[in-house]
Short mmCIF file of N, CA and C and ligand atoms in Angstrom, two decimals:
data_model
loop_
_atom_site.label_atom_id
_atom_site.label_comp_id
_atom_site.label_asym_id
_atom_site.label_seq_id
_atom_site.Cartn_x
_atom_site.Cartn_y
_atom_site.Cartn_z
N UNK Z 1 120.51 62.37 -84.33
CA UNK Z 1 119.35 62.26 -83.31
C UNK Z 1 119.98 61.54 -82.15
N UNK Z 2 120.09 62.08 -80.94
CA UNK Z 2 120.83 61.28 -79.93
C UNK Z 2 119.86 60.41 -79.07
N UNK Z 3 120.42 59.64 -78.20
CA UNK Z 3 119.67 58.59 -77.49
C UNK Z 3 118.50 59.17 -76.70
N UNK Z 4 118.91 60.33 -76.01
CA UNK Z 4 117.75 60.79 -75.09
C UNK Z 4 116.57 61.36 -75.95
N UNK Z 5 116.81 61.88 -77.08
CA UNK Z 5 115.80 62.52 -77.86
C UNK Z 5 114.83 61.12 -78.22
N UNK Z 6 115.61 60.17 -78.77
CA UNK Z 6 114.83 58.98 -79.07
C UNK Z 6 114.06 58.24 -77.95
N UNK Z 7 114.64 58.15 -76.86
CA UNK Z 7 114.17 57.58 -75.64
C UNK Z 7 112.85 58.39 -75.27
N UNK Z 8 113.01 59.76 -75.30
CA UNK Z 8 111.87 60.59 -74.95
C UNK Z 8 110.65 60.25 -75.83
N UNK Z 9 110.93 60.20 -77.16
CA UNK Z 9 109.89 59.95 -78.18
C UNK Z 9 109.22 58.66 -77.97
N UNK Z 10 110.00 57.60 -77.70
CA UNK Z 10 109.51 56.32 -77.67
C UNK Z 10 108.58 56.17 -76.36
N UNK Z 11 108.93 56.86 -75.27
CA UNK Z 11 108.28 56.89 -74.13
C UNK Z 11 106.87 57.53 -74.40
N UNK Z 12 106.79 58.67 -75.10
CA UNK Z 12 105.60 59.31 -75.42
C UNK Z 12 104.71 58.43 -76.26
N UNK Z 13 105.26 57.75 -77.24
CA UNK Z 13 104.63 56.89 -78.23
C UNK Z 13 103.95 55.65 -77.26
N UNK Z 14 104.73 55.17 -76.39
CA UNK Z 14 104.23 54.10 -75.48
C UNK Z 14 103.12 54.53 -74.66
N UNK Z 15 103.01 55.67 -74.28
CA UNK Z 15 102.00 56.36 -73.32
C UNK Z 15 100.72 56.45 -74.17
N UNK Z 16 100.87 56.88 -75.34
CA UNK Z 16 99.68 57.07 -76.26
C UNK Z 16 99.23 55.68 -76.71
N UNK Z 17 100.00 54.81 -76.87
CA UNK Z 17 99.50 53.37 -77.26
C UNK Z 17 98.87 52.74 -76.01
N UNK Z 18 99.58 52.98 -74.89
CA UNK Z 18 98.99 52.38 -73.69
C UNK Z 18 97.50 52.93 -73.37
N UNK Z 19 97.31 54.23 -73.64
CA UNK Z 19 95.99 54.84 -73.32
C UNK Z 19 95.05 54.33 -74.31
N UNK Z 20 95.51 54.32 -75.74
CA UNK Z 20 94.49 53.97 -76.68
C UNK Z 20 94.12 52.43 -76.49
N UNK Z 21 94.88 51.59 -75.99
CA UNK Z 21 94.60 50.13 -76.05
C UNK Z 21 94.27 49.73 -74.44
N UNK Z 22 93.97 50.78 -73.62
CA UNK Z 22 93.61 50.43 -72.36
C UNK Z 22 92.56 49.37 -72.04
N UNK Z 23 91.62 49.39 -72.88
CA UNK Z 23 90.46 48.53 -72.79
C UNK Z 23 90.57 47.28 -73.51
N UNK Z 24 91.70 47.01 -74.18
CA UNK Z 24 91.88 45.88 -74.95
C UNK Z 24 92.88 44.98 -74.47
N UNK Z 25 92.52 43.61 -74.42
CA UNK Z 25 93.50 42.61 -73.69
C UNK Z 25 94.13 41.71 -74.58
N UNK Z 26 94.14 41.95 -75.88
CA UNK Z 26 94.77 41.05 -76.74
C UNK Z 26 95.76 41.79 -77.83
N UNK Z 27 96.38 42.87 -77.34
CA UNK Z 27 96.99 43.53 -78.33
C UNK Z 27 98.29 42.68 -78.83
N UNK Z 28 98.47 42.80 -80.01
CA UNK Z 28 99.71 41.86 -80.69
C UNK Z 28 100.46 42.82 -81.41
N UNK Z 29 101.77 43.14 -80.83
CA UNK Z 29 102.82 43.99 -81.58
C UNK Z 29 103.52 43.10 -82.56
N UNK Z 30 103.48 43.54 -83.85
CA UNK Z 30 104.18 42.70 -84.84
C UNK Z 30 105.29 43.61 -85.33
N UNK Z 31 106.61 43.14 -84.98
CA UNK Z 31 107.82 43.98 -85.44
C UNK Z 31 108.18 43.45 -86.79
N UNK Z 32 108.67 44.36 -87.69
CA UNK Z 32 109.19 44.07 -89.02
C UNK Z 32 110.63 43.94 -88.98
N UNK Z 33 111.20 42.78 -89.06
CA UNK Z 33 112.67 42.46 -88.92
C UNK Z 33 113.36 42.89 -90.16
N UNK Z 34 114.62 43.33 -90.15
CA UNK Z 34 115.29 43.49 -88.95
C UNK Z 34 115.17 44.85 -88.33
N UNK Z 35 114.93 45.79 -89.12
CA UNK Z 35 115.07 47.14 -88.71
C UNK Z 35 114.37 47.61 -87.51
N UNK Z 36 113.30 47.02 -87.07
CA UNK Z 36 112.46 47.56 -85.99
C UNK Z 36 112.80 46.95 -84.70
N UNK Z 37 113.78 45.95 -84.74
CA UNK Z 37 114.13 45.16 -83.55
C UNK Z 37 114.38 45.96 -82.15
N UNK Z 38 115.14 47.02 -82.45
CA UNK Z 38 115.65 47.77 -81.35
C UNK Z 38 114.47 48.71 -80.81
N UNK Z 39 113.82 49.41 -81.81
CA UNK Z 39 112.59 50.22 -81.51
C UNK Z 39 111.66 49.48 -80.78
N UNK Z 40 111.37 48.21 -81.28
CA UNK Z 40 110.17 47.45 -80.69
C UNK Z 40 110.55 46.94 -79.29
N UNK Z 41 111.92 46.69 -79.06
CA UNK Z 41 112.34 46.26 -77.77
C UNK Z 41 112.22 47.40 -76.68
N UNK Z 42 112.60 48.72 -77.09
CA UNK Z 42 112.33 49.71 -76.20
C UNK Z 42 110.83 49.98 -76.01
N UNK Z 43 110.19 50.00 -77.12
CA UNK Z 43 108.59 50.41 -77.04
C UNK Z 43 107.81 49.42 -76.16
N UNK Z 44 108.12 48.22 -76.35
CA UNK Z 44 107.27 47.16 -75.64
C UNK Z 44 107.72 47.20 -74.14
N UNK Z 45 108.72 47.55 -73.77
CA UNK Z 45 109.10 47.65 -72.26
C UNK Z 45 108.47 48.87 -71.64
N UNK Z 46 108.04 49.85 -72.49
CA UNK Z 46 107.35 50.99 -71.80
C UNK Z 46 105.88 50.93 -71.75
N UNK Z 47 105.33 49.87 -72.56
CA UNK Z 47 103.90 49.69 -72.61
C UNK Z 47 103.37 49.22 -71.21
N UNK Z 48 102.18 49.85 -70.77
CA UNK Z 48 101.53 49.53 -69.51
C UNK Z 48 100.35 48.69 -69.68
N UNK Z 49 100.01 48.37 -70.97
CA UNK Z 49 98.93 47.40 -71.35
C UNK Z 49 99.50 46.02 -71.59
N UNK Z 50 98.85 45.03 -71.32
CA UNK Z 50 99.24 43.52 -71.48
C UNK Z 50 99.18 43.41 -73.12
N UNK Z 51 100.37 42.78 -73.60
CA UNK Z 51 100.40 42.62 -74.96
C UNK Z 51 101.36 41.39 -75.29
N UNK Z 52 101.32 40.90 -76.64
CA UNK Z 52 102.26 39.95 -77.05
C UNK Z 52 103.21 40.55 -78.02
N UNK Z 53 104.22 39.94 -78.23
CA UNK Z 53 105.13 40.39 -79.42
C UNK Z 53 105.30 39.34 -80.40
N UNK Z 54 105.37 39.69 -81.71
CA UNK Z 54 105.57 38.68 -82.68
C UNK Z 54 106.42 39.37 -83.81
N UNK Z 55 106.83 38.57 -84.80
CA UNK Z 55 107.72 39.28 -85.81
C UNK Z 55 107.40 38.78 -87.24
N UNK Z 56 107.64 39.57 -88.13
CA UNK Z 56 107.72 39.11 -89.52
C UNK Z 56 109.09 39.61 -90.15
N UNK Z 57 109.28 39.12 -91.23
CA UNK Z 57 110.47 39.60 -91.92
C UNK Z 57 110.14 39.80 -93.47
N UNK Z 58 110.66 40.74 -94.00
CA UNK Z 58 110.39 40.91 -95.51
C UNK Z 58 111.70 41.05 -96.23
N UNK Z 59 111.61 40.73 -97.52
CA UNK Z 59 112.78 40.98 -98.33
C UNK Z 59 113.05 42.53 -98.23
N UNK Z 60 114.32 42.86 -98.05
CA UNK Z 60 114.57 44.40 -98.13
C UNK Z 60 115.28 44.92 -99.44
N UNK Z 61 115.71 46.06 -99.36
CA UNK Z 61 116.42 46.47 -100.55
C UNK Z 61 117.63 45.70 -100.78
N UNK Z 62 117.96 45.71 -102.09
CA UNK Z 62 118.97 44.61 -102.44
C UNK Z 62 120.20 44.71 -101.65
N UNK Z 63 121.04 45.84 -101.66
CA UNK Z 63 122.23 45.85 -100.87
C UNK Z 63 122.29 46.98 -99.88
N UNK Z 64 122.01 48.19 -100.62
CA UNK Z 64 122.23 49.45 -99.90
C UNK Z 64 120.83 50.25 -99.97
N UNK Z 65 120.86 51.28 -100.54
CA UNK Z 65 119.81 52.31 -100.55
C UNK Z 65 118.89 52.25 -101.81
N UNK Z 66 119.41 51.32 -102.67
CA UNK Z 66 118.36 51.21 -103.91
C UNK Z 66 117.25 50.19 -103.74
N UNK Z 67 115.99 50.71 -104.00
CA UNK Z 67 114.91 49.74 -103.82
C UNK Z 67 114.73 48.80 -104.89
N UNK Z 68 114.52 47.51 -104.31
CA UNK Z 68 114.33 46.42 -105.45
C UNK Z 68 112.93 46.35 -105.96
N UNK Z 69 112.04 47.33 -105.35
CA UNK Z 69 110.79 47.38 -105.95
C UNK Z 69 109.73 46.41 -105.25
N UNK Z 70 110.00 45.17 -105.50
CA UNK Z 70 109.05 44.20 -105.04
C UNK Z 70 109.22 43.89 -103.55
N UNK Z 71 108.18 43.72 -102.80
CA UNK Z 71 108.26 43.34 -101.46
C UNK Z 71 107.78 41.90 -101.30
N UNK Z 72 108.54 41.08 -100.57
CA UNK Z 72 108.29 39.72 -100.34
C UNK Z 72 108.42 39.32 -98.79
N UNK Z 73 107.37 38.51 -98.49
CA UNK Z 73 107.39 38.14 -96.99
C UNK Z 73 108.16 36.85 -96.98
N UNK Z 74 109.20 36.92 -96.15
CA UNK Z 74 110.13 35.80 -96.02
C UNK Z 74 109.93 35.07 -94.53
N UNK Z 75 109.31 35.77 -93.80
CA UNK Z 75 109.07 34.93 -92.47
C UNK Z 75 107.62 35.52 -91.85
N UNK Z 76 106.83 34.56 -91.61
CA UNK Z 76 105.36 35.11 -91.18
C UNK Z 76 105.31 35.02 -89.62
N UNK Z 77 104.34 35.66 -89.01
CA UNK Z 77 104.16 35.61 -87.63
C UNK Z 77 103.83 34.18 -87.21
N UNK Z 78 104.16 33.90 -85.86
CA UNK Z 78 103.92 32.59 -85.43
C UNK Z 78 102.50 32.71 -85.00
N UNK Z 79 101.98 33.71 -84.29
CA UNK Z 79 100.73 33.74 -83.81
C UNK Z 79 99.76 34.13 -84.95
N UNK Z 80 98.52 33.74 -84.92
CA UNK Z 80 97.38 34.20 -85.86
C UNK Z 80 97.06 35.55 -85.65
N UNK Z 81 96.77 36.15 -86.65
CA UNK Z 81 96.46 37.57 -86.54
C UNK Z 81 94.92 37.76 -86.58
N UNK Z 82 94.20 36.69 -87.11
CA UNK Z 82 92.67 36.81 -87.26
C UNK Z 82 92.09 37.03 -85.90
N UNK Z 83 91.29 38.03 -85.85
CA UNK Z 83 90.43 38.23 -84.66
C UNK Z 83 91.15 39.06 -83.58
N UNK Z 84 92.44 39.43 -83.80
CA UNK Z 84 93.28 40.11 -82.83
C UNK Z 84 93.54 41.50 -83.11
N UNK Z 85 93.90 42.28 -82.09
CA UNK Z 85 94.29 43.63 -82.41
C UNK Z 85 95.75 43.88 -82.57
N UNK Z 86 95.97 44.15 -83.78
CA UNK Z 86 97.30 44.09 -84.29
C UNK Z 86 97.95 45.47 -84.58
N UNK Z 87 99.12 45.68 -83.87
CA UNK Z 87 99.95 46.85 -84.15
C UNK Z 87 101.12 46.60 -84.90
N UNK Z 88 101.36 46.98 -86.08
CA UNK Z 88 102.54 46.75 -86.83
C UNK Z 88 103.69 47.87 -86.40
N UNK Z 89 104.79 47.36 -86.11
CA UNK Z 89 105.83 48.23 -85.67
C UNK Z 89 107.02 48.13 -86.63
N UNK Z 90 107.20 49.31 -87.25
CA UNK Z 90 108.22 49.41 -88.42
C UNK Z 90 109.21 50.55 -88.08
N UNK Z 91 110.38 50.32 -88.63
CA UNK Z 91 111.42 51.29 -88.29
C UNK Z 91 111.35 52.57 -89.08
N UNK Z 92 110.95 52.54 -90.59
CA UNK Z 92 110.91 53.74 -91.23
C UNK Z 92 110.09 53.64 -92.47
N UNK Z 93 109.51 54.66 -92.82
CA UNK Z 93 108.68 54.66 -93.83
C UNK Z 93 109.20 55.62 -94.91
N UNK Z 94 109.46 54.93 -96.12
CA UNK Z 94 110.19 55.62 -97.16
C UNK Z 94 109.18 55.86 -98.37
N UNK Z 95 109.16 54.94 -99.24
CA UNK Z 95 108.21 55.01 -100.32
C UNK Z 95 106.88 54.74 -99.89
N UNK Z 96 106.74 53.79 -98.95
CA UNK Z 96 105.48 53.43 -98.46
C UNK Z 96 105.05 52.16 -98.92
N UNK Z 97 105.76 51.53 -99.88
CA UNK Z 97 105.39 50.30 -100.57
C UNK Z 97 105.40 49.15 -99.47
N UNK Z 98 106.43 49.06 -98.64
CA UNK Z 98 106.57 48.06 -97.71
C UNK Z 98 105.27 47.95 -96.67
N UNK Z 99 105.00 49.07 -96.13
CA UNK Z 99 103.84 49.11 -95.14
C UNK Z 99 102.48 48.92 -95.79
N UNK Z 100 102.48 49.49 -97.05
CA UNK Z 100 101.24 49.25 -97.82
C UNK Z 100 101.05 47.68 -98.03
N UNK Z 101 101.97 46.92 -98.54
CA UNK Z 101 102.08 45.55 -98.75
C UNK Z 101 101.59 44.93 -97.38
N UNK Z 102 102.31 45.25 -96.31
CA UNK Z 102 101.85 44.58 -94.92
C UNK Z 102 100.49 44.79 -94.57
N UNK Z 103 100.09 46.00 -94.82
CA UNK Z 103 98.57 46.34 -94.54
C UNK Z 103 97.64 45.52 -95.22
N UNK Z 104 97.98 45.39 -96.48
CA UNK Z 104 97.11 44.59 -97.40
C UNK Z 104 97.04 43.19 -96.95
N UNK Z 105 98.19 42.59 -96.66
CA UNK Z 105 98.41 41.16 -96.22
C UNK Z 105 97.69 41.01 -95.09
N UNK Z 106 98.00 41.93 -94.09
CA UNK Z 106 97.27 41.57 -92.65
C UNK Z 106 95.74 41.93 -92.70
N UNK Z 107 95.29 42.87 -93.59
CA UNK Z 107 93.87 43.05 -93.57
C UNK Z 107 93.15 41.84 -94.11
N UNK Z 108 93.69 41.25 -95.02
CA UNK Z 108 93.14 40.09 -95.65
C UNK Z 108 92.88 38.85 -94.63
N UNK Z 109 93.50 39.06 -93.56
CA UNK Z 109 93.44 38.01 -92.51
C UNK Z 109 92.41 38.30 -91.33
N UNK Z 110 91.64 39.34 -91.53
CA UNK Z 110 90.66 39.86 -90.69
C UNK Z 110 91.10 40.05 -89.13
N UNK Z 111 91.93 40.94 -88.91
CA UNK Z 111 92.22 41.20 -87.48
C UNK Z 111 91.06 41.96 -86.93
N UNK Z 112 90.99 42.04 -85.57
CA UNK Z 112 89.98 42.85 -85.06
C UNK Z 112 90.18 44.32 -85.33
N UNK Z 113 91.53 44.65 -85.31
CA UNK Z 113 91.90 46.08 -85.61
C UNK Z 113 93.29 45.93 -86.12
N UNK Z 114 93.76 46.95 -86.90
CA UNK Z 114 94.98 47.02 -87.41
C UNK Z 114 95.58 48.56 -87.52
N UNK Z 115 96.61 48.67 -86.76
CA UNK Z 115 97.12 49.92 -86.84
C UNK Z 115 98.74 49.98 -87.07
N UNK Z 116 99.29 51.11 -87.21
CA UNK Z 116 100.69 51.11 -87.54
C UNK Z 116 101.52 52.11 -86.64
N UNK Z 117 102.73 51.78 -86.31
CA UNK Z 117 103.50 52.62 -85.50
C UNK Z 117 104.85 52.58 -86.11
N UNK Z 118 105.34 53.66 -86.51
CA UNK Z 118 106.48 53.87 -87.33
C UNK Z 118 107.58 54.89 -86.56
N UNK Z 119 108.64 54.50 -86.41
CA UNK Z 119 109.53 55.40 -85.78
C UNK Z 119 109.87 56.65 -86.55
N UNK Z 120 110.32 56.50 -87.85
CA UNK Z 120 110.79 57.57 -88.71
C UNK Z 120 109.97 57.60 -89.99
N UNK Z 121 109.69 58.80 -90.57
CA UNK Z 121 109.19 58.94 -91.89
C UNK Z 121 109.82 59.97 -92.76
N UNK Z 122 110.02 59.57 -94.11
CA UNK Z 122 110.48 60.58 -94.95
C UNK Z 122 109.48 60.93 -95.91
N UNK Z 123 108.67 61.98 -95.56
CA UNK Z 123 107.52 62.17 -96.45
C UNK Z 123 107.82 62.73 -97.73
N UNK Z 124 108.99 63.37 -98.16
CA UNK Z 124 109.25 63.73 -99.54
C UNK Z 124 109.49 62.46 -100.41
N UNK Z 125 109.77 61.34 -99.81
CA UNK Z 125 110.00 60.06 -100.55
C UNK Z 125 108.72 59.19 -101.04
N UNK Z 126 107.56 59.67 -100.43
CA UNK Z 126 106.42 58.93 -100.45
C UNK Z 126 105.99 58.68 -101.85
N UNK Z 127 105.62 57.41 -102.23
CA UNK Z 127 105.07 57.18 -103.65
C UNK Z 127 103.69 56.63 -103.42
N UNK Z 128 103.33 56.22 -102.23
CA UNK Z 128 102.14 55.73 -101.97
C UNK Z 128 101.35 56.24 -100.61
N UNK Z 129 100.23 56.54 -100.46
CA UNK Z 129 99.74 56.99 -99.28
C UNK Z 129 99.41 55.77 -98.26
N UNK Z 130 100.13 55.86 -97.24
CA UNK Z 130 99.82 54.72 -96.09
C UNK Z 130 99.48 55.43 -94.79
N UNK Z 131 98.58 54.86 -94.06
CA UNK Z 131 98.15 55.47 -92.79
C UNK Z 131 99.10 54.99 -91.72
N UNK Z 132 99.58 56.09 -90.96
CA UNK Z 132 100.42 55.81 -89.83
C UNK Z 132 99.65 56.38 -88.66
N UNK Z 133 99.56 55.46 -87.49
CA UNK Z 133 98.68 55.84 -86.46
C UNK Z 133 99.60 56.44 -85.41
N UNK Z 134 100.77 55.96 -85.25
CA UNK Z 134 101.79 56.40 -84.25
C UNK Z 134 103.16 56.56 -85.00
N UNK Z 135 103.49 57.98 -84.99
CA UNK Z 135 104.79 58.28 -85.66
C UNK Z 135 105.86 59.00 -84.75
N UNK Z 136 107.17 58.39 -84.79
CA UNK Z 136 108.05 59.12 -83.97
C UNK Z 136 108.60 60.41 -84.46
N UNK Z 137 109.21 60.46 -85.69
CA UNK Z 137 109.76 61.60 -86.20
C UNK Z 137 109.72 61.68 -87.61
N UNK Z 138 109.47 62.87 -88.24
CA UNK Z 138 109.51 63.10 -89.67
C UNK Z 138 111.00 63.58 -89.95
N UNK Z 139 111.66 62.98 -90.93
CA UNK Z 139 112.95 63.37 -91.20
C UNK Z 139 113.11 63.75 -92.66
N UNK Z 140 114.43 64.43 -93.05
CA UNK Z 140 114.57 64.83 -94.45
C UNK Z 140 114.89 63.57 -95.31
N UNK Z 141 115.02 63.75 -96.52
CA UNK Z 141 115.32 62.68 -97.40
C UNK Z 141 116.82 62.32 -97.37
N UNK Z 142 117.09 61.60 -96.39
CA UNK Z 142 118.75 61.18 -96.44
C UNK Z 142 118.63 59.57 -95.80
N UNK Z 143 119.66 58.87 -96.07
CA UNK Z 143 119.74 57.47 -95.70
C UNK Z 143 120.26 57.59 -94.30
N UNK Z 144 119.36 56.99 -93.27
CA UNK Z 144 119.85 57.00 -91.91
C UNK Z 144 120.17 55.62 -91.41
N UNK Z 145 120.96 55.46 -90.43
CA UNK Z 145 121.41 54.23 -89.76
C UNK Z 145 121.43 54.43 -88.33
N UNK Z 146 121.55 53.23 -87.81
CA UNK Z 146 121.62 53.30 -86.16
C UNK Z 146 120.29 52.90 -85.57
N UNK Z 147 120.20 52.56 -84.31
CA UNK Z 147 118.88 52.25 -83.67
C UNK Z 147 118.13 51.18 -84.45
N UNK Z 148 118.84 50.09 -85.06
CA UNK Z 148 118.16 49.20 -85.72
C UNK Z 148 118.30 49.34 -87.20
N UNK Z 149 118.40 50.48 -87.58
CA UNK Z 149 118.48 50.81 -89.15
C UNK Z 149 119.87 50.57 -89.77
N UNK Z 150 119.89 50.03 -90.86
CA UNK Z 150 121.18 49.63 -91.45
C UNK Z 150 121.49 50.25 -92.71
N UNK Z 151 122.72 50.11 -93.16
CA UNK Z 151 122.94 50.22 -94.63
C UNK Z 151 123.82 49.03 -94.87
N UNK Z 152 123.34 48.28 -95.82
CA UNK Z 152 123.95 46.89 -96.21
C UNK Z 152 124.42 46.06 -94.94
N UNK Z 153 123.41 46.11 -94.02
CA UNK Z 153 123.54 45.39 -92.81
C UNK Z 153 124.51 45.71 -91.74
N UNK Z 154 125.00 47.02 -92.03
CA UNK Z 154 125.88 47.55 -91.14
C UNK Z 154 125.21 48.78 -90.23
N UNK Z 155 125.95 49.07 -89.24
CA UNK Z 155 125.53 50.31 -88.39
C UNK Z 155 124.32 50.13 -87.61
N UNK Z 156 123.65 48.88 -87.47
CA UNK Z 156 122.34 48.70 -86.73
C UNK Z 156 122.55 49.08 -85.33
N UNK Z 157 123.62 48.76 -84.62
CA UNK Z 157 123.75 48.82 -83.26
C UNK Z 157 124.18 50.09 -82.72
N UNK Z 158 124.34 51.09 -83.57
CA UNK Z 158 124.59 52.33 -83.07
C UNK Z 158 123.63 52.83 -82.18
N UNK Z 159 123.79 53.42 -81.08
CA UNK Z 159 122.70 53.87 -80.08
C UNK Z 159 121.88 55.08 -80.55
N UNK Z 160 122.50 55.79 -81.54
CA UNK Z 160 121.76 57.03 -82.01
C UNK Z 160 121.49 56.88 -83.42
N UNK Z 161 120.81 57.75 -84.10
CA UNK Z 161 120.40 57.83 -85.43
C UNK Z 161 121.15 58.73 -86.13
N UNK Z 162 121.89 58.43 -87.16
CA UNK Z 162 122.66 59.35 -87.99
C UNK Z 162 122.35 59.22 -89.45
N UNK Z 163 122.51 60.31 -90.28
CA UNK Z 163 122.40 60.31 -91.66
C UNK Z 163 123.85 59.82 -92.22
N UNK Z 164 123.86 59.01 -93.27
CA UNK Z 164 125.13 58.72 -93.96
C UNK Z 164 125.40 59.79 -94.95
N UNK Z 165 126.63 59.89 -95.28
CA UNK Z 165 126.99 60.91 -96.27
C UNK Z 165 126.48 60.40 -97.56
N UNK Z 166 126.03 61.20 -98.45
CA UNK Z 166 125.51 60.94 -99.73
C UNK Z 166 126.53 60.03 -100.51
N UNK Z 167 127.88 60.40 -100.41
CA UNK Z 167 128.86 59.60 -101.24
C UNK Z 167 128.82 58.25 -100.88
N UNK Z 168 128.30 57.81 -99.75
CA UNK Z 168 128.38 56.43 -99.33
C UNK Z 168 127.18 55.65 -99.97
N UNK Z 169 126.18 56.25 -100.15
CA UNK Z 169 124.95 55.38 -100.67
C UNK Z 169 124.63 55.84 -102.11
N UNK Z 170 125.34 56.72 -102.68
CA UNK Z 170 124.99 57.18 -104.11
C UNK Z 170 126.05 57.03 -105.00
N UNK Z 171 126.65 55.75 -104.85
CA UNK Z 171 127.80 55.43 -105.71
C UNK Z 171 127.42 54.73 -106.99
P1 IMP J 1 109.50 51.72 -98.25
O1 IMP J 1 108.98 50.43 -98.74
O2 IMP J 1 110.30 52.42 -99.37
O3 IMP J 1 108.72 52.63 -97.44
O4 IMP J 1 110.87 51.29 -97.41
C1 IMP J 1 110.83 50.77 -96.14
C2 IMP J 1 111.97 49.94 -95.88
O5 IMP J 1 113.24 50.43 -96.44
C3 IMP J 1 112.23 50.17 -94.29
O6 IMP J 1 111.58 49.30 -93.66
C4 IMP J 1 113.75 49.99 -94.23
O7 IMP J 1 114.04 48.57 -94.12
C5 IMP J 1 114.29 50.60 -95.54
N1 IMP J 1 114.73 51.91 -95.41
C6 IMP J 1 114.25 53.04 -96.05
N2 IMP J 1 114.91 54.03 -95.81
C7 IMP J 1 115.86 53.75 -95.07
C8 IMP J 1 117.00 54.56 -94.30
O8 IMP J 1 116.96 55.62 -94.40
N3 IMP J 1 117.58 53.77 -93.50
C9 IMP J 1 117.62 52.40 -93.34
N4 IMP J 1 116.66 51.68 -93.91
C10 IMP J 1 115.75 52.31 -94.77
MG1 MG J 2 112.03 47.84 -92.27
#
């Protein structure tokens, strides 16, 4: 997936979000580190509504593509979520466990509203149903890197998104 195609889609998502939150003045974007940092940076600069940006970090897959199963919050937002309109920005939806965990964690804090924006989704991999309000692309079941996404913390800064060869992550 090349840069132009990504930029075009991010622009469309920003347009949708800007329209939906036009009447709201306390939108809080919460990016999930590290994978969402580039997507969030591009998205936030395309929004035409006033908003704030915050981050959380979660424990990720152990080293490569194998899921550790459990999700753990390792860094929380600085801003309070309670009473605010929160949009979680995530890089990719795989099994769905991470986003499900986040939604439950944030819901318990009573935000005014809570939605999700995800750049990529691998529907074949889903283990649990999670609502996505804004989706960039559906992709096949392959490990992808670039545009913030990594494999063992590598390849994040590639400007495009590419699938790794299976030999690399199925060793
Ligand atoms: P889930 O909990 O299985 O939905 O996994 C979500 C997390 O796994 C994402 O936030 C990513 O950090 C990571 N992940 C899943 N698939 C990929 C991929 O293809 N490339 C890079 N990271 C991925
Ligand atoms: Mg992620």
